[in-house]
Amino acid sequence: MTPQPGTLLTSASRYHDISCGHVVWGHESKCQHLHGHNYRVHFHVSGERDAIGRVLDFGVIKDRLCLWLEQEWDHRFLIWDQHPLTAALAALDPVGVVALPFNPTAENMARHLLEVIGPQQLQGLSVLLSGVVVEETAKCSAEVRMLAV
Ligand SMILES: [Zn+2]
């Protein structure tokens, strides 16, 4: 359903900081090399407000989404499963290397979090992960939003 103009959308948001290595396959300059970032990931959760006026308790965003990041991506090396170095790196550090089905640009990371991880982690709740912002640095970020909720 496409919201009508003027329809209010209420979101609750929380961010989490993680440190990851990554490499961007096909990048024209320095991001083609193995390197890392201190990422800040913002989660925006939308839905109806409950009886006391919350979309979702901020602690639940932490438990369901921030802790997923902490457990799955923090202090790991993110690499596309099609990258030529994936097998060699994974052999060196099978736990530390996370082979992803996409090239780990900030844009693709945000989309994966919104489309795959959000629905998985918020299952059973009547809210939707409607936006994700992935900051690679304080100056550079990528954002993905769900337009119709
Ligand atoms: Zn990078």
PDB file of C-alpha atoms in Angstrom, residues 6 9 36 39 43 53-54 63 66 73 80-81 90-91 93-94 97 112-113 115 129 135-139:
ATOM      1  CA  GLY A   6       0.588  13.697   4.496  1.00  0.00           C
ATOM      2  CA  LEU A   9       5.236   7.517   9.558  1.00  0.00           C
ATOM      3  CA  GLY A  36      38.637  -1.588   7.120  1.00  0.00           C
ATOM      4  CA  TYR A  39      31.203   1.661  10.719  1.00  0.00           C
ATOM      5  CA  PHE A  43      18.472   1.233  12.167  1.00  0.00           C
ATOM      6  CA  GLY A  53       3.289   5.424  22.579  1.00  0.00           C
ATOM      7  CA  ARG A  54       6.319   3.469  21.362  1.00  0.00           C
ATOM      8  CA  ASP A  63      18.744  -6.866  21.271  1.00  0.00           C
ATOM      9  CA  CYS A  66      22.569  -4.160  17.146  1.00  0.00           C
ATOM     10  CA  TRP A  73      30.031  -8.592  11.491  1.00  0.00           C
ATOM     11  CA  TRP A  80      32.006 -10.992  -1.601  1.00  0.00           C
ATOM     12  CA  ASP A  81      31.848 -14.768  -2.028  1.00  0.00           C
ATOM     13  CA  ALA A  90      38.644 -17.992   4.628  1.00  0.00           C
ATOM     14  CA  ALA A  91      41.221 -20.777   4.834  1.00  0.00           C
ATOM     15  CA  ASP A  93      40.633 -17.401   9.286  1.00  0.00           C
ATOM     16  CA  PRO A  94      37.394 -19.347   8.810  1.00  0.00           C
ATOM     17  CA  VAL A  97      36.126 -14.007   7.219  1.00  0.00           C
ATOM     18  CA  HIS A 112      21.176  -6.622   2.962  1.00  0.00           C
ATOM     19  CA  LEU A 113      20.447  -5.430   6.475  1.00  0.00           C
ATOM     20  CA  GLU A 115      15.924  -6.771   3.107  1.00  0.00           C
ATOM     21  CA  LEU A 129      12.892  -2.196   9.516  1.00  0.00           C
ATOM     22  CA  GLU A 135      28.366   5.194   7.638  1.00  0.00           C
ATOM     23  CA  GLU A 136      31.832   4.160   6.471  1.00  0.00           C
ATOM     24  CA  THR A 137      33.248   7.370   7.860  1.00  0.00           C
ATOM     25  CA  ALA A 138      31.736  10.438   9.520  1.00  0.00           C
ATOM     26  CA  LYS A 139      31.593  12.008   6.057  1.00  0.00           C
TER      27      LYS A 139
END
